[in-house]
mmCIF file of C-alpha atoms in Angstrom:
data_model
loop_
_atom_site.group_PDB
_atom_site.id
_atom_site.type_symbol
_atom_site.label_atom_id
_atom_site.label_comp_id
_atom_site.label_asym_id
_atom_site.label_seq_id
_atom_site.Cartn_x
_atom_site.Cartn_y
_atom_site.Cartn_z
ATOM 1 C CA UNK F 1 19.689 21.306 20.684
ATOM 2 C CA UNK F 2 16.643 20.158 18.713
ATOM 3 C CA UNK F 3 17.902 21.925 15.735
ATOM 4 C CA UNK F 4 21.103 20.278 16.469
ATOM 5 C CA UNK F 5 19.491 16.877 16.436
ATOM 6 C CA UNK F 6 17.406 17.805 13.324
ATOM 7 C CA UNK F 7 20.613 18.959 11.520
ATOM 8 C CA UNK F 8 22.404 15.752 12.533
ATOM 9 C CA UNK F 9 19.280 13.475 11.185
ATOM 10 C CA UNK F 10 19.317 15.429 7.824
ATOM 11 C CA UNK F 11 22.757 15.004 7.263
ATOM 12 C CA UNK F 12 22.641 11.207 8.128
ATOM 13 C CA UNK F 13 19.767 11.160 5.345
ATOM 14 C CA UNK F 14 21.613 12.625 3.033
ATOM 15 C CA UNK F 15 24.432 9.878 3.200
ATOM 16 C CA UNK F 16 22.068 7.258 3.292
ATOM 17 C CA UNK F 17 23.433 6.762 6.795
ATOM 18 C CA UNK F 18 20.985 4.062 8.703
ATOM 19 C CA UNK F 19 18.214 5.610 6.347
ATOM 20 C CA UNK F 20 15.263 4.225 8.507
ATOM 21 C CA UNK F 21 16.450 5.684 11.917
ATOM 22 C CA UNK F 22 17.804 9.243 9.931
ATOM 23 C CA UNK F 23 14.047 9.191 8.116
ATOM 24 C CA UNK F 24 12.475 8.574 12.290
ATOM 25 C CA UNK F 25 14.803 10.869 13.818
ATOM 26 C CA UNK F 26 13.748 13.883 11.137
ATOM 27 C CA UNK F 27 10.271 13.250 10.875
ATOM 28 C CA UNK F 28 9.920 12.803 14.936
ATOM 29 C CA UNK F 29 11.833 16.112 15.257
ATOM 30 C CA UNK F 30 9.298 18.165 12.679
ATOM 31 C CA UNK F 31 6.167 16.202 14.668
ATOM 32 C CA UNK F 32 7.505 16.781 18.296
ATOM 33 C CA UNK F 33 9.238 20.281 17.949
ATOM 34 C CA UNK F 34 8.426 21.962 14.713
ATOM 35 C CA UNK F 35 4.601 21.707 14.642
ATOM 36 C CA UNK F 36 3.918 22.000 18.340
ATOM 37 C CA UNK F 37 6.109 25.193 18.505
ATOM 38 C CA UNK F 38 4.040 26.502 15.433
ATOM 39 C CA UNK F 39 0.548 25.771 16.728
ATOM 40 C CA UNK F 40 1.559 27.766 20.031
ATOM 41 C CA UNK F 41 3.069 30.349 18.179
ATOM 42 C CA UNK F 42 -0.264 31.072 15.986
ATOM 43 C CA UNK F 43 -2.646 30.443 19.333
ATOM 44 C CA UNK F 44 -0.504 32.448 21.988
ATOM 45 C CA UNK F 45 -2.486 35.517 20.312
ATOM 46 C CA UNK F 46 -5.769 34.259 21.811
ATOM 47 C CA UNK F 47 -4.484 33.245 24.945
ATOM 48 C CA UNK F 48 -1.341 31.510 26.988
ATOM 49 C CA UNK F 49 -3.655 28.764 28.098
ATOM 50 C CA UNK F 50 -5.269 27.868 25.052
ATOM 51 C CA UNK F 51 -2.227 27.932 23.096
ATOM 52 C CA UNK F 52 -0.454 25.658 26.006
ATOM 53 C CA UNK F 53 -3.131 23.203 26.007
ATOM 54 C CA UNK F 54 -3.849 22.941 22.428
ATOM 55 C CA UNK F 55 0.067 22.559 22.171
ATOM 56 C CA UNK F 56 0.228 19.963 24.832
ATOM 57 C CA UNK F 57 -2.546 17.958 23.340
ATOM 58 C CA UNK F 58 -1.359 17.940 19.417
ATOM 59 C CA UNK F 59 2.353 17.005 21.066
ATOM 60 C CA UNK F 60 0.523 13.782 23.024
ATOM 61 C CA UNK F 61 -1.333 12.839 19.728
ATOM 62 C CA UNK F 62 2.269 12.746 17.828
ATOM 63 C CA UNK F 63 3.883 10.941 20.377
ATOM 64 C CA UNK F 64 1.031 8.284 20.210
ATOM 65 C CA UNK F 65 1.224 8.306 16.633
ATOM 66 C CA UNK F 66 5.089 7.577 17.094
ATOM 67 C CA UNK F 67 5.116 5.142 19.827
ATOM 68 C CA UNK F 68 1.583 3.409 19.282
ATOM 69 C CA UNK F 69 0.022 4.377 16.328
ATOM 70 C CA UNK F 70 2.229 3.084 13.285
ATOM 71 C CA UNK F 71 1.274 -0.865 14.901
ATOM 72 C CA UNK F 72 -2.393 -0.202 15.721
ATOM 73 C CA UNK F 73 -3.338 -2.959 12.735
ATOM 74 C CA UNK F 74 -7.194 -2.771 11.260
ATOM 75 C CA UNK F 75 -8.833 -5.719 9.940
ATOM 76 C CA UNK F 76 -11.266 -4.009 7.041
ATOM 77 C CA UNK F 77 -14.071 -6.429 5.619
ATOM 78 C CA UNK F 78 -15.783 -5.518 2.755
ATOM 79 C CA UNK F 79 -17.696 -7.244 -0.068
ATOM 80 C CA UNK F 80 -17.704 -6.888 -4.108
ATOM 81 C CA UNK F 81 -21.189 -7.905 -5.564
ATOM 82 C CA UNK F 82 -21.080 -8.820 -9.579
ATOM 83 C CA UNK F 83 -23.104 -10.456 -11.801
ATOM 84 C CA UNK F 84 -20.116 -11.360 -14.103
ATOM 85 C CA UNK F 85 -18.585 -13.420 -11.027
ATOM 86 C CA UNK F 86 -18.509 -17.153 -11.854
ATOM 87 C CA UNK F 87 -20.956 -19.076 -9.225
ATOM 88 C CA UNK F 88 -18.297 -21.306 -8.003
ATOM 89 C CA UNK F 89 -16.524 -18.084 -6.689
ATOM 90 C CA UNK F 90 -19.234 -17.028 -4.830
ATOM 91 C CA UNK F 91 -17.732 -16.308 -1.636
ATOM 92 C CA UNK F 92 -14.286 -15.913 -2.793
ATOM 93 C CA UNK F 93 -11.958 -14.368 -0.095
ATOM 94 C CA UNK F 94 -8.839 -12.306 -1.191
ATOM 95 C CA UNK F 95 -6.588 -10.372 1.212
ATOM 96 C CA UNK F 96 -4.910 -7.280 0.417
ATOM 97 C CA UNK F 97 -1.534 -6.400 1.721
ATOM 98 C CA UNK F 98 0.131 -3.178 0.681
ATOM 99 C CA UNK F 99 2.524 -0.652 1.118
ATOM 100 C CA UNK F 100 4.992 -2.615 3.848
ATOM 101 C CA UNK F 101 8.027 -0.408 3.102
ATOM 102 C CA UNK F 102 10.137 -2.966 5.258
ATOM 103 C CA UNK F 103 12.860 -0.602 5.483
ATOM 104 C CA UNK F 104 11.463 1.437 7.548
ATOM 105 C CA UNK F 105 11.320 -1.051 10.323
ATOM 106 C CA UNK F 106 15.044 -2.050 10.557
ATOM 107 C CA UNK F 107 14.741 -5.812 12.196
ATOM 108 C CA UNK F 108 11.743 -5.227 13.875
ATOM 109 C CA UNK F 109 9.890 -8.589 13.324
ATOM 110 C CA UNK F 110 7.116 -8.531 16.028
ATOM 111 C CA UNK F 111 4.946 -6.133 14.010
ATOM 112 C CA UNK F 112 5.647 -7.925 10.445
ATOM 113 C CA UNK F 113 5.004 -11.113 12.402
ATOM 114 C CA UNK F 114 1.849 -9.933 13.470
ATOM 115 C CA UNK F 115 0.498 -9.162 9.974
ATOM 116 C CA UNK F 116 1.301 -12.779 8.817
ATOM 117 C CA UNK F 117 -0.268 -14.228 11.670
ATOM 118 C CA UNK F 118 -3.443 -12.075 10.883
ATOM 119 C CA UNK F 119 -3.419 -12.754 7.494
ATOM 120 C CA UNK F 120 -2.951 -16.308 7.777
ATOM 121 C CA UNK F 121 -6.081 -16.647 10.367
ATOM 122 C CA UNK F 122 -8.384 -15.096 7.620
ATOM 123 C CA UNK F 123 -8.112 -18.163 5.670
ATOM 124 C CA UNK F 124 -7.599 -16.661 2.156
ATOM 125 C CA UNK F 125 -8.253 -18.008 -1.127
ATOM 126 C CA UNK F 126 -5.803 -15.647 -2.243
ATOM 127 C CA UNK F 127 -3.349 -12.797 -1.414
ATOM 128 C CA UNK F 128 -2.190 -10.261 -2.871
ATOM 129 C CA UNK F 129 0.322 -7.235 -2.421
ATOM 130 C CA UNK F 130 -0.153 -4.146 -4.261
ATOM 131 C CA UNK F 131 3.528 -2.574 -4.173
ATOM 132 C CA UNK F 132 6.130 -0.880 -1.844
ATOM 133 C CA UNK F 133 7.306 -3.757 -0.582
ATOM 134 C CA UNK F 134 11.025 -1.738 0.322
ATOM 135 C CA UNK F 135 12.183 1.984 0.764
ATOM 136 C CA UNK F 136 15.058 2.257 -1.286
ATOM 137 C CA UNK F 137 16.968 -1.461 -1.863
ATOM 138 C CA UNK F 138 16.282 -5.130 -1.844
ATOM 139 C CA UNK F 139 18.627 -5.615 1.108
ATOM 140 C CA UNK F 140 15.878 -4.010 3.480
ATOM 141 C CA UNK F 141 14.039 -7.220 2.793
ATOM 142 C CA UNK F 142 16.341 -9.751 4.053
ATOM 143 C CA UNK F 143 15.547 -9.851 7.966
ATOM 144 C CA UNK F 144 11.854 -10.059 7.006
ATOM 145 C CA UNK F 145 11.966 -12.932 4.278
ATOM 146 C CA UNK F 146 11.568 -15.981 6.247
ATOM 147 C CA UNK F 147 8.702 -14.137 8.315
ATOM 148 C CA UNK F 148 6.900 -13.493 4.941
ATOM 149 C CA UNK F 149 7.023 -17.026 3.696
ATOM 150 C CA UNK F 150 5.179 -18.006 6.355
ATOM 151 C CA UNK F 151 1.823 -16.189 4.589
ATOM 152 C CA UNK F 152 -0.568 -19.126 3.099
ATOM 153 C CA UNK F 153 -3.389 -19.144 0.520
ATOM 154 C CA UNK F 154 -4.939 -21.539 -1.564
ATOM 155 C CA UNK F 155 -4.531 -20.287 -4.474
ATOM 156 C CA UNK F 156 -1.196 -18.576 -3.947
ATOM 157 C CA UNK F 157 0.663 -15.014 -3.414
ATOM 158 C CA UNK F 158 0.786 -12.630 -6.222
ATOM 159 C CA UNK F 159 2.553 -8.968 -6.110
ATOM 160 C CA UNK F 160 3.406 -5.772 -7.925
ATOM 161 C CA UNK F 161 5.727 -3.392 -7.737
ATOM 162 C CA UNK F 162 5.328 -0.160 -6.553
ATOM 163 C CA UNK F 163 7.485 3.264 -7.016
ATOM 164 C CA UNK F 164 9.576 2.379 -4.212
ATOM 165 C CA UNK F 165 10.558 -0.907 -5.752
ATOM 166 C CA UNK F 166 12.203 0.411 -8.234
ATOM 167 C CA UNK F 167 15.337 1.561 -6.169
ATOM 168 C CA UNK F 168 14.772 5.526 -7.173
ATOM 169 C CA UNK F 169 14.908 6.713 -4.031
ATOM 170 C CA UNK F 170 18.106 6.116 -2.917
ATOM 171 C CA UNK F 171 21.568 8.220 -3.153
ATOM 172 C CA UNK F 172 22.647 5.998 -6.014
ATOM 173 C CA UNK F 173 20.788 6.571 -8.973
ATOM 174 C CA UNK F 174 22.696 5.105 -11.620
ATOM 175 C CA UNK F 175 20.979 2.455 -14.135
ATOM 176 C CA UNK F 176 23.206 -0.634 -12.731
ATOM 177 C CA UNK F 177 21.990 0.159 -8.998
ATOM 178 C CA UNK F 178 18.735 0.193 -9.836
ATOM 179 C CA UNK F 179 18.170 -2.823 -12.297
ATOM 180 C CA UNK F 180 20.377 -4.665 -9.769
ATOM 181 C CA UNK F 181 17.851 -3.425 -6.961
ATOM 182 C CA UNK F 182 14.776 -4.622 -9.087
ATOM 183 C CA UNK F 183 16.315 -7.837 -10.045
ATOM 184 C CA UNK F 184 16.865 -8.722 -6.363
ATOM 185 C CA UNK F 185 13.659 -7.831 -5.536
ATOM 186 C CA UNK F 186 11.892 -9.816 -7.782
ATOM 187 C CA UNK F 187 14.381 -13.214 -6.801
ATOM 188 C CA UNK F 188 13.510 -12.726 -3.476
ATOM 189 C CA UNK F 189 9.680 -12.656 -3.700
ATOM 190 C CA UNK F 190 10.088 -15.753 -5.782
ATOM 191 C CA UNK F 191 12.058 -17.213 -3.062
ATOM 192 C CA UNK F 192 9.024 -16.642 -0.698
ATOM 193 C CA UNK F 193 6.676 -18.084 -2.502
ATOM 194 C CA UNK F 194 5.090 -15.047 -4.195
ATOM 195 C CA UNK F 195 4.636 -14.427 -7.996
ATOM 196 C CA UNK F 196 5.325 -10.969 -9.446
ATOM 197 C CA UNK F 197 2.769 -9.833 -12.125
ATOM 198 C CA UNK F 198 4.614 -7.582 -14.681
ATOM 199 C CA UNK F 199 1.968 -6.399 -17.102
ATOM 200 C CA UNK F 200 0.355 -9.495 -17.448
ATOM 201 C CA UNK F 201 -2.644 -11.642 -16.206
ATOM 202 C CA UNK F 202 -3.168 -15.148 -14.941
ATOM 203 C CA UNK F 203 -6.127 -17.691 -14.883
ATOM 204 C CA UNK F 204 -7.668 -19.030 -11.327
ATOM 205 C CA UNK F 205 -9.941 -21.701 -11.748
ATOM 206 C CA UNK F 206 -12.911 -23.203 -10.103
ATOM 207 C CA UNK F 207 -14.599 -25.873 -10.888
ATOM 208 C CA UNK F 208 -14.242 -25.243 -14.598
ATOM 209 C CA UNK F 209 -14.873 -21.798 -14.416
ATOM 210 C CA UNK F 210 -12.349 -18.995 -13.872
ATOM 211 C CA UNK F 211 -11.444 -15.247 -13.126
ATOM 212 C CA UNK F 212 -8.598 -13.114 -14.501
ATOM 213 C CA UNK F 213 -5.899 -11.241 -11.839
ATOM 214 C CA UNK F 214 -4.099 -8.979 -13.832
ATOM 215 C CA UNK F 215 -0.787 -6.883 -12.321
ATOM 216 C CA UNK F 216 0.664 -4.066 -13.751
ATOM 217 C CA UNK F 217 3.904 -2.106 -13.129
ATOM 218 C CA UNK F 218 3.479 0.837 -11.730
ATOM 219 C CA UNK F 219 1.498 3.710 -13.297
ATOM 220 C CA UNK F 220 1.382 7.023 -11.972
ATOM 221 C CA UNK F 221 1.241 10.466 -12.236
ATOM 222 C CA UNK F 222 4.236 12.587 -11.980
ATOM 223 C CA UNK F 223 6.373 12.971 -10.274
ATOM 224 C CA UNK F 224 5.665 9.125 -9.687
ATOM 225 C CA UNK F 225 7.149 6.677 -12.437
ATOM 226 C CA UNK F 226 5.101 5.494 -15.271
ATOM 227 C CA UNK F 227 6.304 2.189 -15.673
ATOM 228 C CA UNK F 228 3.082 -0.416 -16.760
ATOM 229 C CA UNK F 229 1.275 -1.207 -19.970
ATOM 230 C CA UNK F 230 -2.509 -1.875 -18.995
ATOM 231 C CA UNK F 231 -2.913 -2.484 -22.741
ATOM 232 C CA UNK F 232 -0.256 -5.386 -22.914
ATOM 233 C CA UNK F 233 -1.586 -7.254 -19.280
ATOM 234 C CA UNK F 234 -5.217 -7.164 -21.137
ATOM 235 C CA UNK F 235 -3.750 -8.340 -24.339
ATOM 236 C CA UNK F 236 -3.977 -12.453 -23.340
ATOM 237 C CA UNK F 237 -7.621 -11.752 -21.694
ATOM 238 C CA UNK F 238 -8.811 -10.030 -24.768
ATOM 239 C CA UNK F 239 -7.744 -12.830 -27.410
ATOM 240 C CA UNK F 240 -8.748 -15.623 -25.519
ATOM 241 C CA UNK F 241 -12.084 -14.207 -24.361
ATOM 242 C CA UNK F 242 -13.340 -12.439 -27.259
ATOM 243 C CA UNK F 243 -15.889 -9.881 -25.750
ATOM 244 C CA UNK F 244 -17.125 -11.788 -22.933
ATOM 245 C CA UNK F 245 -17.416 -10.036 -19.822
ATOM 246 C CA UNK F 246 -15.266 -12.436 -17.442
ATOM 247 C CA UNK F 247 -14.484 -11.256 -13.888
ATOM 248 C CA UNK F 248 -11.506 -9.477 -13.687
ATOM 249 C CA UNK F 249 -9.108 -8.113 -10.884
ATOM 250 C CA UNK F 250 -6.241 -5.509 -11.400
ATOM 251 C CA UNK F 251 -3.687 -5.054 -9.073
ATOM 252 C CA UNK F 252 -2.286 -1.406 -9.655
ATOM 253 C CA UNK F 253 -0.277 0.480 -6.869
ATOM 254 C CA UNK F 254 -1.502 3.816 -7.587
ATOM 255 C CA UNK F 255 -4.967 4.985 -7.241
ATOM 256 C CA UNK F 256 -4.998 7.672 -9.949
ATOM 257 C CA UNK F 257 -4.528 4.942 -12.350
ATOM 258 C CA UNK F 258 -8.088 3.750 -11.987
ATOM 259 C CA UNK F 259 -9.649 7.203 -13.278
ATOM 260 C CA UNK F 260 -6.974 7.380 -15.971
ATOM 261 C CA UNK F 261 -7.274 4.055 -17.683
ATOM 262 C CA UNK F 262 -9.933 1.737 -15.996
ATOM 263 C CA UNK F 263 -13.099 2.922 -14.953
ATOM 264 C CA UNK F 264 -15.453 3.381 -18.115
ATOM 265 C CA UNK F 265 -12.351 2.430 -20.690
ATOM 266 C CA UNK F 266 -12.507 -1.196 -19.531
ATOM 267 C CA UNK F 267 -14.419 -3.811 -18.211
ATOM 268 C CA UNK F 268 -12.618 -4.582 -15.178
ATOM 269 C CA UNK F 269 -14.851 -5.120 -12.219
ATOM 270 C CA UNK F 270 -12.290 -4.744 -9.171
ATOM 271 C CA UNK F 271 -9.360 -2.905 -8.956
ATOM 272 C CA UNK F 272 -6.821 -3.094 -5.749
ATOM 273 C CA UNK F 273 -4.493 -0.324 -4.833
ATOM 274 C CA UNK F 274 -2.125 1.323 -2.317
ATOM 275 C CA UNK F 275 0.429 4.031 -2.130
ATOM 276 C CA UNK F 276 -1.410 6.612 -0.455
ATOM 277 C CA UNK F 277 -1.302 5.701 3.224
ATOM 278 C CA UNK F 278 -3.807 8.043 3.850
ATOM 279 C CA UNK F 279 -0.930 10.407 4.524
ATOM 280 C CA UNK F 280 -0.696 8.518 7.604
ATOM 281 C CA UNK F 281 -2.556 11.371 9.351
ATOM 282 C CA UNK F 282 -6.235 11.544 9.394
ATOM 283 C CA UNK F 283 -9.336 12.877 11.429
ATOM 284 C CA UNK F 284 -12.304 11.457 10.293
ATOM 285 C CA UNK F 285 -12.492 12.203 6.772
ATOM 286 C CA UNK F 286 -9.716 14.873 7.024
ATOM 287 C CA UNK F 287 -6.545 14.165 5.926
ATOM 288 C CA UNK F 288 -3.508 15.888 3.764
ATOM 289 C CA UNK F 289 -4.007 12.861 1.141
ATOM 290 C CA UNK F 290 -7.000 14.671 -0.259
ATOM 291 C CA UNK F 291 -4.565 17.190 -1.643
ATOM 292 C CA UNK F 292 -3.127 14.612 -3.497
ATOM 293 C CA UNK F 293 -5.392 11.914 -4.360
ATOM 294 C CA UNK F 294 -9.129 12.044 -5.369
ATOM 295 C CA UNK F 295 -9.190 8.406 -4.512
ATOM 296 C CA UNK F 296 -7.169 8.047 -1.173
ATOM 297 C CA UNK F 297 -8.308 5.780 0.665
ATOM 298 C CA UNK F 298 -11.788 2.928 0.857
ATOM 299 C CA UNK F 299 -14.064 1.666 -1.326
ATOM 300 C CA UNK F 300 -15.249 3.493 -4.621
ATOM 301 C CA UNK F 301 -17.781 2.422 -6.923
ATOM 302 C CA UNK F 302 -18.880 3.713 -10.273
ATOM 303 C CA UNK F 303 -20.080 2.238 -13.648
ATOM 304 C CA UNK F 304 -20.283 -0.740 -12.000
ATOM 305 C CA UNK F 305 -16.817 -0.937 -11.185
ATOM 306 C CA UNK F 306 -15.257 -0.777 -7.797
ATOM 307 C CA UNK F 307 -12.232 0.493 -6.887
ATOM 308 C CA UNK F 308 -10.694 -0.383 -2.934
ATOM 309 C CA UNK F 309 -7.595 2.106 -2.065
ATOM 310 C CA UNK F 310 -6.094 0.442 1.261
ATOM 311 C CA UNK F 311 -4.100 2.475 3.468
ATOM 312 C CA UNK F 312 -1.420 0.047 3.715
ATOM 313 C CA UNK F 313 0.674 -1.223 6.395
ATOM 314 C CA UNK F 314 3.737 0.732 6.730
ATOM 315 C CA UNK F 315 5.201 3.783 5.799
ATOM 316 C CA UNK F 316 8.228 6.234 5.219
ATOM 317 C CA UNK F 317 8.669 6.445 8.796
ATOM 318 C CA UNK F 318 6.969 4.941 11.851
ATOM 319 C CA UNK F 319 3.978 6.945 12.600
ATOM 320 C CA UNK F 320 -0.047 6.428 11.743
ATOM 321 C CA UNK F 321 -2.520 9.075 13.620
ATOM 322 C CA UNK F 322 -6.186 8.010 12.481
ATOM 323 C CA UNK F 323 -4.647 6.777 9.145
ATOM 324 C CA UNK F 324 -3.857 3.018 10.768
ATOM 325 C CA UNK F 325 -2.701 0.245 8.987
ATOM 326 C CA UNK F 326 -4.347 -1.970 7.503
ATOM 327 C CA UNK F 327 -5.178 -5.448 5.895
ATOM 328 C CA UNK F 328 -8.260 -5.857 3.761
ATOM 329 C CA UNK F 329 -10.353 -8.825 3.360
ATOM 330 C CA UNK F 330 -12.602 -8.762 0.073
ATOM 331 C CA UNK F 331 -15.197 -11.389 -0.143
ATOM 332 C CA UNK F 332 -16.425 -11.558 -3.732
ATOM 333 C CA UNK F 333 -20.024 -12.553 -4.508
ATOM 334 C CA UNK F 334 -22.348 -13.313 -7.369
ATOM 335 C CA UNK F 335 -25.315 -10.829 -6.991
ATOM 336 C CA UNK F 336 -28.473 -11.900 -9.519
ATOM 337 C CA UNK F 337 -30.373 -8.445 -8.999
ATOM 338 C CA UNK F 338 -27.560 -6.550 -11.296
ATOM 339 C CA UNK F 339 -26.389 -4.899 -7.671
ATOM 340 C CA UNK F 340 -22.869 -3.767 -7.772
ATOM 341 C CA UNK F 341 -21.536 -2.580 -4.149
#
């Protein structure tokens, strides 16, 4: 019976029939049937009771992750200290959202509504979204546009594109389909009051002082696409600032980009990324994400430059265990002792 269910789900997924339901069936089948069965097979040589007990525990954890874990929203709060930050921005609050993957939820409003409410409760000066708003196509946005349009920030809401936002993961891989998906997605964000940054920067002002917010299109290592151009995004800043070390915030979906082109190669003080989800599975510091990403989640500081990798809010299917969904508040401080943390 489990094999028949999995086969049916795979066929539905292949023909793109109710993608979010098909993905849930496939991955739930793997977590509930395949992995516990494998655990029992390995441990039965030690003892039937050890194998049975361990398998029951693994199954219970996976069921929790499938039913409750994916909506255990965490509020992360951290600080970024830099001597380059103008005094007028001391205490400036940024809330980062990322990796919603709205197609995963079908039309379930409660979780998305809770994200909006918790974000607004933080009273951010700025909201940023660091990519992967959808899974496959812009139609996934439609049930949530009204809810997401209620996000509020004093200096606005800015977003960038993640690898999923280019429409490359559906069954239609034609140029026309991908172009249409991307155009519609950008238009939908504009209708919600969001501004999509595509290899460009904007200035944010406070009391005649300013900082820069930079957004690049997706820049990843294979097999993920490289679409962005950091040099293009920085061009206006270089021309205007003429070597000044003005405080800069970079939005870049894939944290691998930080090592590739940002760290020690630019003067960008703060980079915000997502993409990894922490593999949606973590036990302490143990996570499958470590096999693919050096910077898989959390805060990293090198060379007076800081990267924060959010574990995100959604995923390809509704499951989280240990790598709980998060929204992040980053508060900026001007440090007069050279400390950067």
